[in-house]
XYZ file of C-alpha atoms in Angstrom:
662
model
C -54.368 -1.529 10.023
C -56.698 -4.111 9.755
C -58.131 -2.350 6.318
C -54.097 -2.611 5.546
C -54.211 -6.058 6.411
C -57.140 -6.874 4.463
C -55.423 -5.320 0.868
C -52.522 -7.502 1.762
C -54.344 -10.799 2.506
C -56.213 -10.368 -1.251
C -53.048 -10.015 -2.896
C -50.375 -12.553 -1.049
C -52.937 -15.726 -1.032
C -53.347 -17.637 2.226
C -49.679 -18.129 2.765
C -49.016 -14.760 2.678
C -52.029 -14.082 4.593
C -51.393 -16.055 7.523
C -48.170 -14.723 7.712
C -49.001 -11.185 7.665
C -51.471 -11.950 10.554
C -48.887 -13.696 12.706
C -47.126 -10.554 12.285
C -49.446 -8.268 12.470
C -51.337 -9.812 16.325
C -47.732 -8.256 17.817
C -48.850 -4.908 16.561
C -50.817 -2.357 19.082
C -53.582 -0.533 16.459
C -53.815 2.064 15.209
C -56.746 2.933 18.508
C -54.203 2.560 20.843
C -51.936 5.118 20.152
C -52.021 8.306 22.066
C -51.355 11.914 20.890
C -47.892 13.428 21.850
C -48.950 17.710 22.596
C -50.114 19.963 19.771
C -48.732 18.934 16.589
C -48.849 15.912 13.441
C -47.958 13.325 15.048
C -49.200 10.298 16.998
C -47.091 10.050 20.129
C -46.121 6.510 21.055
C -46.857 5.194 24.267
C -44.499 3.667 26.729
C -43.512 0.839 25.879
C -44.623 0.730 22.391
C -42.366 0.331 19.487
C -40.810 3.036 17.623
C -41.477 1.168 14.289
C -45.005 1.196 15.085
C -44.889 4.745 16.038
C -43.438 5.249 12.361
C -46.165 2.925 10.673
C -48.983 4.895 12.142
C -47.451 8.230 11.036
C -46.643 8.250 7.343
C -42.780 7.851 8.126
C -40.277 7.589 5.583
C -38.546 5.061 6.969
C -40.501 2.009 6.609
C -38.687 -0.058 9.824
C -41.470 -1.696 10.671
C -41.050 -4.305 7.364
C -38.315 -5.580 8.700
C -40.196 -8.227 10.570
C -43.128 -8.489 8.044
C -40.414 -8.437 5.309
C -38.759 -11.459 6.309
C -41.930 -13.426 7.192
C -43.425 -12.873 4.360
C -40.425 -13.613 2.043
C -40.568 -16.824 3.847
C -43.945 -17.524 2.948
C -42.912 -17.194 -0.707
C -43.353 -19.119 -4.014
C -40.146 -21.510 -4.168
C -38.519 -19.988 -7.676
C -40.675 -16.906 -7.633
C -39.320 -13.585 -6.769
C -41.156 -12.109 -4.093
C -42.538 -8.893 -6.642
C -44.079 -11.137 -9.537
C -47.105 -12.083 -10.556
C -46.612 -15.458 -10.622
C -45.611 -15.410 -6.657
C -48.823 -14.733 -6.397
C -50.206 -17.025 -8.796
C -51.922 -14.713 -10.394
C -51.219 -12.422 -14.046
C -50.391 -8.870 -12.931
C -53.094 -7.693 -15.054
C -55.176 -8.810 -12.145
C -53.591 -7.824 -9.520
C -56.520 -4.711 -8.035
C -54.649 -1.395 -6.663
C -56.230 -0.269 -3.657
C -56.220 3.242 -4.667
C -59.700 4.243 -6.176
C -59.777 4.126 -9.799
C -59.666 8.138 -10.271
C -56.206 7.614 -8.838
C -52.795 6.065 -10.428
C -51.925 2.908 -8.639
C -48.697 1.396 -7.082
C -46.828 -0.424 -9.488
C -45.828 -4.217 -9.055
C -43.275 -4.403 -6.131
C -45.213 -1.211 -4.976
C -43.494 -0.237 -0.980
C -46.839 1.460 0.001
C -48.799 0.264 2.871
C -51.490 -1.842 1.710
C -50.497 -1.112 -2.044
C -50.334 -4.320 -5.105
C -46.683 -5.120 -3.930
C -44.313 -6.010 -0.802
C -44.194 -3.842 1.898
C -41.866 -1.154 2.935
C -38.385 -2.158 2.321
C -36.195 -0.720 5.673
C -33.401 1.459 5.639
C -30.377 0.119 7.029
C -27.571 2.192 8.760
C -29.789 5.730 6.530
C -26.730 5.462 3.632
C -28.102 7.418 0.639
C -28.532 6.484 -2.770
C -26.114 8.019 -4.594
C -26.923 10.805 -6.206
C -26.259 10.873 -10.034
C -22.816 12.308 -11.009
C -20.665 12.693 -13.907
C -17.644 11.676 -11.205
C -19.457 8.316 -10.124
C -18.381 5.184 -12.051
C -21.662 3.048 -13.996
C -22.463 -0.364 -12.821
C -23.526 -3.555 -14.651
C -27.354 -4.036 -14.383
C -26.060 -8.258 -14.233
C -23.061 -8.637 -11.985
C -22.931 -5.206 -9.577
C -24.752 -6.282 -6.137
C -25.829 -2.486 -5.900
C -28.014 -3.552 -8.606
C -29.462 -6.665 -6.765
C -32.799 -5.490 -5.460
C -33.725 -3.842 -8.954
C -32.703 -6.555 -11.276
C -35.162 -9.103 -11.629
C -37.995 -6.183 -11.747
C -36.302 -4.745 -14.422
C -36.405 -8.175 -16.224
C -39.476 -8.903 -15.772
C -40.540 -5.276 -17.145
C -38.795 -5.610 -20.508
C -39.949 -9.149 -20.864
C -43.488 -8.335 -20.261
C -43.905 -5.923 -17.544
C -44.070 -3.119 -19.867
C -47.126 -4.725 -21.830
C -49.540 -3.896 -18.886
C -52.419 -1.985 -18.384
C -50.949 -0.034 -16.146
C -47.209 0.563 -17.244
C -48.089 4.188 -18.582
C -48.819 4.948 -15.280
C -46.074 3.216 -13.688
C -43.384 3.975 -16.207
C -44.644 7.493 -16.538
C -41.656 9.784 -15.216
C -39.457 7.393 -18.164
C -39.473 9.920 -21.363
C -38.217 12.508 -18.776
C -35.344 10.693 -17.132
C -34.564 8.510 -20.300
C -35.372 10.710 -23.198
C -36.965 7.418 -24.028
C -40.723 6.246 -24.312
C -40.852 3.438 -22.142
C -41.771 0.963 -25.092
C -38.919 1.677 -26.958
C -36.507 1.618 -24.360
C -34.083 -0.368 -23.421
C -32.873 -2.510 -19.723
C -30.370 -0.201 -19.443
C -32.643 2.890 -19.752
C -35.241 0.907 -17.194
C -31.846 0.319 -14.964
C -31.842 4.424 -15.145
C -35.307 4.440 -14.628
C -35.009 2.822 -11.391
C -32.153 4.232 -10.449
C -33.667 7.605 -10.419
C -37.961 7.279 -9.797
C -38.522 3.515 -8.748
C -41.881 2.354 -9.952
C -42.517 0.039 -6.551
C -39.671 1.418 -4.255
C -37.227 -1.503 -5.660
C -34.314 1.027 -6.583
C -31.165 0.441 -8.477
C -28.190 1.482 -6.592
C -26.131 2.590 -9.941
C -26.230 4.222 -13.077
C -26.234 2.336 -16.478
C -23.231 2.360 -18.237
C -24.848 2.808 -21.582
C -28.263 3.891 -22.782
C -30.256 5.185 -25.647
C -30.096 9.452 -24.703
C -26.105 9.679 -23.037
C -24.970 10.816 -20.752
C -26.278 8.008 -18.522
C -25.476 9.135 -15.062
C -28.121 12.119 -14.781
C -31.907 11.550 -14.280
C -32.547 14.172 -17.026
C -32.178 12.918 -19.775
C -35.932 13.642 -21.888
C -36.920 16.566 -19.115
C -36.748 20.760 -20.577
C -33.760 22.824 -18.985
C -34.920 25.095 -16.715
C -34.778 28.610 -16.690
C -32.332 30.419 -16.232
C -31.810 33.158 -13.572
C -31.933 36.832 -15.040
C -28.574 38.197 -14.861
C -26.978 34.863 -14.991
C -26.874 34.239 -18.992
C -23.190 34.872 -18.560
C -21.854 30.932 -17.518
C -19.038 33.211 -16.262
C -20.651 34.837 -13.813
C -19.229 34.723 -10.040
C -22.196 36.546 -8.506
C -23.774 34.186 -5.844
C -27.030 34.302 -7.840
C -25.380 32.748 -10.148
C -22.945 30.151 -8.920
C -24.161 27.590 -5.978
C -21.261 26.583 -3.462
C -19.241 24.059 -2.848
C -21.240 22.834 0.154
C -24.723 24.244 1.710
C -23.339 26.668 4.140
C -20.790 28.662 1.985
C -22.683 31.586 1.394
C -24.026 31.571 5.616
C -24.982 35.136 6.576
C -24.408 36.787 2.585
C -26.158 39.497 0.966
C -28.291 38.335 -1.980
C -27.956 41.087 -4.993
C -29.698 44.071 -4.753
C -33.232 43.916 -6.357
C -34.183 46.888 -7.837
C -38.318 47.824 -8.436
C -39.192 50.870 -10.741
C -42.273 52.617 -11.428
C -45.148 54.488 -9.684
C -47.274 51.654 -9.396
C -47.943 50.394 -6.088
C -45.952 47.796 -4.915
C -46.883 44.983 -3.090
C -45.042 41.841 -1.284
C -47.337 38.301 -0.696
C -45.745 36.500 2.691
C -47.211 32.587 2.491
C -45.639 29.912 4.795
C -46.467 25.899 5.660
C -48.059 25.864 2.287
C -46.633 22.969 0.748
C -48.079 19.659 0.750
C -47.365 16.120 -0.091
C -46.143 14.647 -3.537
C -48.320 11.433 -3.604
C -46.887 10.332 -7.397
C -43.219 10.390 -6.501
C -41.780 7.283 -6.881
C -39.317 7.451 -3.233
C -35.689 5.935 -3.422
C -33.917 5.081 -0.597
C -36.835 1.955 0.261
C -39.035 4.819 1.681
C -42.709 4.751 1.217
C -44.755 6.687 -1.029
C -45.571 10.161 0.367
C -49.370 8.744 0.906
C -51.705 9.369 4.161
C -54.981 8.364 2.914
C -56.765 6.712 -0.559
C -56.902 9.648 -2.925
C -53.227 10.602 -1.767
C -51.512 9.722 -5.138
C -53.350 12.731 -7.148
C -51.049 14.909 -9.518
C -50.332 17.559 -7.231
C -49.761 18.273 -4.049
C -52.246 16.379 -1.228
C -52.721 18.277 2.453
C -50.911 15.987 5.636
C -53.961 15.683 8.013
C -52.620 16.759 11.329
C -54.834 16.760 15.010
C -57.300 19.506 15.556
C -57.388 20.490 19.385
C -59.497 23.396 21.270
C -57.740 26.408 21.780
C -56.651 25.627 25.194
C -55.537 23.006 24.080
C -56.731 20.813 27.030
C -59.554 18.577 25.138
C -58.185 17.010 21.851
C -60.616 17.337 19.209
C -59.648 14.926 16.564
C -56.824 12.576 16.572
C -54.848 11.255 13.658
C -56.961 8.693 12.677
C -60.189 10.092 12.906
C -58.740 13.041 10.273
C -57.240 10.343 7.922
C -61.042 9.242 7.492
C -62.411 12.229 7.186
C -59.727 13.283 3.874
C -59.895 9.430 2.995
C -63.885 9.922 2.654
C -63.665 13.639 2.264
C -65.778 14.414 4.892
C -68.699 12.201 4.122
C -67.767 9.958 7.591
C -65.814 12.511 9.707
C -66.823 12.862 13.539
C -68.398 16.286 13.287
C -65.416 17.572 16.457
C -63.094 17.154 13.582
C -64.353 20.497 12.039
C -63.555 19.414 8.201
C -64.605 21.941 5.706
C -65.233 19.703 2.803
C -64.122 21.598 -0.439
C -61.905 23.578 1.677
C -59.504 20.735 4.004
C -58.842 19.153 1.053
C -57.406 21.277 -1.216
C -56.251 24.558 0.750
C -52.842 25.041 -0.990
C -55.161 24.905 -4.063
C -57.136 27.271 -2.728
C -54.560 29.544 -1.416
C -52.744 29.748 -4.750
C -55.891 30.733 -6.098
C -56.712 33.586 -4.183
C -53.042 34.763 -4.689
C -53.192 34.200 -8.853
C -56.820 36.146 -8.093
C -54.909 38.553 -5.678
C -51.607 39.493 -8.167
C -54.227 40.573 -10.899
C -54.847 43.460 -9.165
C -51.943 43.976 -7.298
C -48.926 42.192 -8.364
C -46.701 41.262 -5.957
C -42.632 42.191 -6.831
C -41.504 39.134 -4.535
C -42.845 36.642 -2.441
C -41.807 35.985 1.395
C -41.808 32.096 2.247
C -41.553 30.973 5.718
C -40.874 28.091 5.576
C -42.408 24.343 6.020
C -42.245 23.900 1.541
C -42.861 20.191 1.736
C -45.007 18.158 4.145
C -44.201 15.107 5.898
C -40.157 15.822 5.815
C -39.510 17.581 3.211
C -37.439 16.933 0.121
C -37.980 13.116 0.286
C -33.764 11.359 0.051
C -30.798 11.971 2.593
C -28.779 14.899 2.371
C -25.787 14.739 0.938
C -26.256 15.680 -3.223
C -23.806 18.038 -4.602
C -24.570 21.778 -4.799
C -24.477 21.718 -8.559
C -26.950 18.840 -8.966
C -30.558 18.257 -8.478
C -31.965 14.843 -8.043
C -34.818 13.778 -9.130
C -36.457 13.471 -6.119
C -36.301 17.342 -5.429
C -36.847 17.857 -9.072
C -40.611 15.996 -8.877
C -41.530 17.293 -5.487
C -40.545 21.037 -6.781
C -42.500 20.483 -9.972
C -45.924 19.033 -8.392
C -45.832 21.278 -4.893
C -44.435 24.355 -5.996
C -43.923 25.295 -9.870
C -47.398 23.766 -10.962
C -49.235 25.457 -7.991
C -47.726 29.164 -7.876
C -48.374 30.002 -11.821
C -50.184 32.848 -13.727
C -48.998 36.050 -14.753
C -48.735 37.819 -11.311
C -46.869 35.487 -10.003
C -44.858 33.319 -12.972
C -41.086 33.994 -12.132
C -41.597 36.564 -9.208
C -38.853 35.938 -6.618
C -39.661 33.566 -3.774
C -37.581 34.359 -0.806
C -37.481 31.570 1.425
C -36.369 29.876 4.544
C -36.021 25.979 5.813
C -39.320 25.198 8.617
C -38.610 22.835 10.590
C -40.434 20.173 8.217
C -38.132 20.811 5.597
C -35.025 19.272 8.254
C -36.886 16.406 7.820
C -39.646 17.192 11.147
C -38.623 14.437 13.167
C -35.172 13.668 11.524
C -32.226 16.104 10.433
C -30.768 14.059 7.868
C -33.828 14.577 4.491
C -32.565 16.663 1.826
C -32.859 20.057 3.490
C -29.307 20.414 1.016
C -31.448 20.432 -2.215
C -33.811 23.095 -1.175
C -30.836 25.066 -0.650
C -29.414 23.979 -4.301
C -32.219 24.629 -5.545
C -31.475 28.279 -6.326
C -29.137 27.633 -8.354
C -31.625 25.050 -10.668
C -34.645 27.948 -10.723
C -35.286 31.010 -11.891
C -37.384 32.390 -8.858
C -36.659 30.139 -5.756
C -34.308 31.937 -3.246
C -32.596 30.379 -0.635
C -28.922 30.796 -0.651
C -27.779 29.314 2.877
C -30.230 28.881 5.814
C -29.667 32.459 6.790
C -28.857 35.048 4.155
C -30.410 39.271 3.736
C -31.913 40.779 0.546
C -31.597 44.626 -0.265
C -34.613 46.256 -2.040
C -34.309 49.631 -3.661
C -37.553 51.704 -4.593
C -35.498 54.566 -6.810
C -38.837 55.669 -8.008
C -40.605 56.008 -4.627
C -37.088 56.692 -3.457
C -37.304 54.750 -0.422
C -35.518 50.585 0.302
C -35.952 47.968 2.758
C -33.799 45.056 4.318
C -34.928 41.862 4.518
C -33.079 39.348 6.815
C -33.699 35.362 6.531
C -33.342 33.347 9.394
C -33.412 29.677 10.731
C -34.993 29.269 13.859
C -35.457 25.917 14.176
C -33.285 25.696 17.161
C -36.562 25.548 18.675
C -37.191 22.369 17.368
C -34.046 20.768 18.003
C -33.936 19.158 21.328
C -32.297 16.867 23.655
C -32.445 13.778 21.298
C -34.442 11.397 24.799
C -37.015 14.430 24.763
C -40.333 14.879 23.182
C -39.470 12.684 19.912
C -42.206 13.296 18.102
C -41.706 17.042 17.808
C -37.634 17.005 17.562
C -35.553 17.113 14.685
C -33.098 15.886 16.564
C -35.078 13.153 18.352
C -33.259 9.482 18.800
C -36.427 8.064 18.000
C -36.597 8.199 13.916
C -33.334 9.440 13.142
C -32.005 6.964 11.510
C -29.254 5.055 13.403
C -25.987 6.327 12.520
C -27.451 9.810 11.133
C -24.558 11.972 9.741
C -25.230 15.151 7.416
C -21.513 16.363 7.958
C -20.466 16.328 4.564
C -23.190 18.666 3.982
C -22.385 20.957 6.618
C -25.137 19.917 8.515
C -25.410 18.187 12.032
C -22.897 15.226 12.127
C -24.849 12.932 14.588
C -27.948 12.882 17.170
C -25.806 13.223 19.879
C -24.472 16.677 18.520
C -27.871 17.910 16.716
C -29.146 20.391 20.025
C -25.444 21.742 20.195
C -25.406 22.482 15.618
C -28.602 24.244 16.370
C -27.843 26.234 18.934
C -24.513 27.258 17.362
C -26.187 27.974 14.079
C -28.592 30.180 16.531
C -26.289 31.714 18.284
C -23.962 33.083 15.270
C -27.376 34.624 13.577
C -27.678 36.568 17.044
C -24.445 38.013 16.688
C -24.984 38.507 12.907
C -28.425 39.841 12.586
C -28.050 42.575 15.398
C -24.635 43.781 13.449
C -26.759 44.073 10.467
C -29.973 45.864 11.570
C -27.308 48.204 13.455
C -25.507 48.896 10.141
C -28.643 49.422 8.291
C -29.318 52.104 6.128
C -32.809 51.270 4.659
C -36.343 52.386 5.052
C -37.477 49.341 6.601
C -35.671 46.005 8.151
C -37.896 43.429 8.132
C -37.425 40.000 9.384
C -38.755 36.924 8.048
C -38.014 33.014 10.217
C -40.251 30.027 10.528
C -41.038 29.824 14.157
C -43.823 32.097 15.448
C -44.478 35.156 16.734
C -42.463 35.893 20.084
C -40.609 32.034 19.997
C -37.377 33.829 20.393
C -36.225 31.167 23.512
C -36.043 34.582 25.889
C -40.111 35.336 26.389
C -40.229 37.594 23.649
C -36.966 39.904 25.182
C -34.637 39.358 22.075
C -37.287 40.178 19.132
C -38.188 43.215 22.053
C -34.228 44.463 21.951
C -34.097 43.934 17.930
C -37.005 46.564 18.317
C -36.074 48.828 20.445
C -32.706 49.285 20.434
C -32.005 48.172 16.306
C -35.427 49.556 14.601
C -37.061 46.222 13.097
C -39.996 47.163 11.804
C -41.595 43.726 11.057
C -41.514 40.348 11.656
C -42.909 37.161 9.421
C -43.402 34.060 11.141
C -45.213 31.013 10.659
C -45.617 27.421 11.704
C -48.496 27.553 13.375
C -51.219 26.908 11.011
C -53.024 29.497 10.639
C -53.289 33.520 9.623
C -52.493 35.877 12.766
C -52.103 39.591 12.664
C -50.496 40.543 15.814
C -50.799 44.597 16.343
C -47.574 46.445 18.345
C -50.911 47.379 20.606
C -51.897 43.821 21.155
C -50.417 43.878 24.809
C -52.851 40.421 25.930
C -50.091 38.312 23.971
C -47.267 40.305 22.118
C -44.364 42.244 24.485
C -42.048 43.045 22.004
C -41.846 46.585 22.174
C -44.730 47.521 20.035
C -43.322 45.161 17.098
C -46.180 44.047 14.420
C -45.940 40.428 13.617
C -47.628 37.828 11.540
C -47.921 34.439 11.606
C -48.477 33.159 8.088
C -48.418 29.439 8.245
C -52.432 29.181 6.752
C -50.425 28.150 3.402
C -52.160 24.211 2.949
C -49.711 22.007 3.051
C -51.000 20.555 6.216
C -54.878 21.418 7.574
C -54.784 23.765 9.956
C -54.706 24.566 13.866
C -58.771 24.975 14.030
C -61.377 24.167 11.743
C -61.769 26.781 8.661
C -65.685 27.218 9.413
C -66.176 30.461 9.904
C -69.089 30.483 11.805
C -67.170 28.237 14.323
C -64.177 30.672 15.278
C -64.449 29.435 18.788
C -60.885 27.839 18.552
C -59.417 30.131 16.236
C -55.773 32.245 17.542
C -56.193 34.551 15.072
C -58.725 36.114 11.687
C -58.153 32.699 9.427
C -57.215 29.645 8.780
C -56.257 29.165 5.261
C -54.827 32.506 3.575
C -51.722 34.585 2.849
C -50.986 38.118 2.852
C -50.465 40.460 0.802
C -48.419 43.751 2.440
C -48.362 47.235 0.223
C -44.815 49.101 1.030
C -43.763 52.349 -0.127
C -41.838 55.057 1.894
C -44.011 56.196 4.611
C -46.531 52.838 5.437
C -46.615 49.016 5.364
C -50.320 47.887 4.712
C -51.133 44.617 6.252
C -53.929 43.085 4.960
C -54.379 39.451 5.596
C -56.397 37.729 2.922
C -58.350 34.616 3.594
C -57.877 31.752 0.625
C -61.434 32.813 -0.604
C -59.926 35.812 -1.058
C -61.632 37.854 1.387
C -59.679 40.521 3.425
C -60.110 38.988 6.775
C -58.359 41.913 8.683
C -55.744 44.881 7.855
C -53.337 47.532 9.983
C -50.831 50.132 8.758
C -47.107 50.240 10.104
C -44.670 53.288 10.080
C -41.227 52.938 10.127
C -39.739 52.717 13.569
C -37.640 56.053 14.776
C -33.570 54.925 14.719
């Protein structure tokens, strides 16, 4: 954008600005980009390079930077590394970040677009930075080529950079990763930092051979230990709740240990989806840009991803991506009225929904939560698939801490099980090789996150009240796994945005772009057989299915869900994906053709802006009863009472359903 070019010109001087201008002249402007259909992404126009689309749309890859990097480095000062302040003729403390003072600035060498440093580095061949592992060999900072891009940065940091006024912000993760303060850290400790969480993105490719607090191959030299899951105190336990699988798919279709809830109190289930915002404080690895969409997105905690808004019938675009970014950047002070931006709501919906959950939990304490996916926008865990299942990358650790652990707190929510599935954005959004397997692995690094596989089931027993429930968690992302050449902006398997040679076969995921659609089709087909069999065998009072794609989207015009209802007695379907709150009653014959099956869409968790304006006085484009919120289900032997809770805690709609006669 012009603003980004202007910022870089200020930083790079005349020569650098001239090179940047030469590159920019060949780029279409943001205003030239068109919207695809109904989701978050701007579509590439015919003939427009896919790299430009990625640049416009906050994509992780930084492919756009290849030409720009080459041009700027050619114009760099002889004998001075590009990241060095001397390369610009100014001390580091003079380099003013483009973020406002309230946000943490990008450090020297930042990979952020328009930040105080170099443009995002390209990824070549989709190769991941290796996960810390006891089996991995250490590497020398001085001699090993895999550390070439971080060596000069670390040399400068150790000599003078750590005394820069901005150093406390740049090296905020040093204590957690190395166990020592950045002022006391050795060069090897900084290598460890730049391997795990590189400030500015210039990552080291290997871990140090020595460090202040070994073992040096881990990223948790000072991080507190995770809580153990209740019942897993015995290190010899072989329960799937306590022992991670060798591979992410090894526990497919298995039954999680039965959960038992006693007492005469009301029993509650909270349902939420599409809740996980962007982690703007993350220092990404693998050359990925920061997950920041607007000026204040570098704040601690989650920030909402700005999607487009259309009218109810998808015939009129009300607010494009560029306009919406402007709305967020100015918090609504400079924003087209058609965007329907509500300041104080649209700019913090995840926090508002979480607060409403906390307040609700004080009076209706849930026994567990059902999470329908899209847990981290834009593309799930920001690393490539393939981390061993008994390890959690620092990237995953950071995103979970910022977007999940620090948000859903309080006496009524803390420690409560979150039964979870993957959404399309958790697989990567427009690619399949992001760290979806780390969301599965986090099951064994948490005392409440539960996702042992893409599909599984849990039995809930309520002995005091003499009833039970079988919860079936399934992956429906086949509906966004299309042929590689189709609909690149809404396609996990699209050839436009998957890296060349993308391959998750080592993690039991898709082996290639070409094989990706059939991978998801096979996964869906085996789940359908599995689910029908499990429903047929179920003796529980209640049968509930949880999945990501919304009510009725079964690939068969609702026929399969109708079959689950009429032949197997399914009582409730819990879904998301559409970014609002919709309670579909079984009697709603204008849209519900699932044989009387009640269904909810709870995609208003706030990680992404809602389908329509959340203004309650302007509901003409709403599909349901609300835009941001969650559901509270009261469950007993005789009925489910479903209440739709708005982000401000108000009950918007309710319904009571009864067990289906089997």
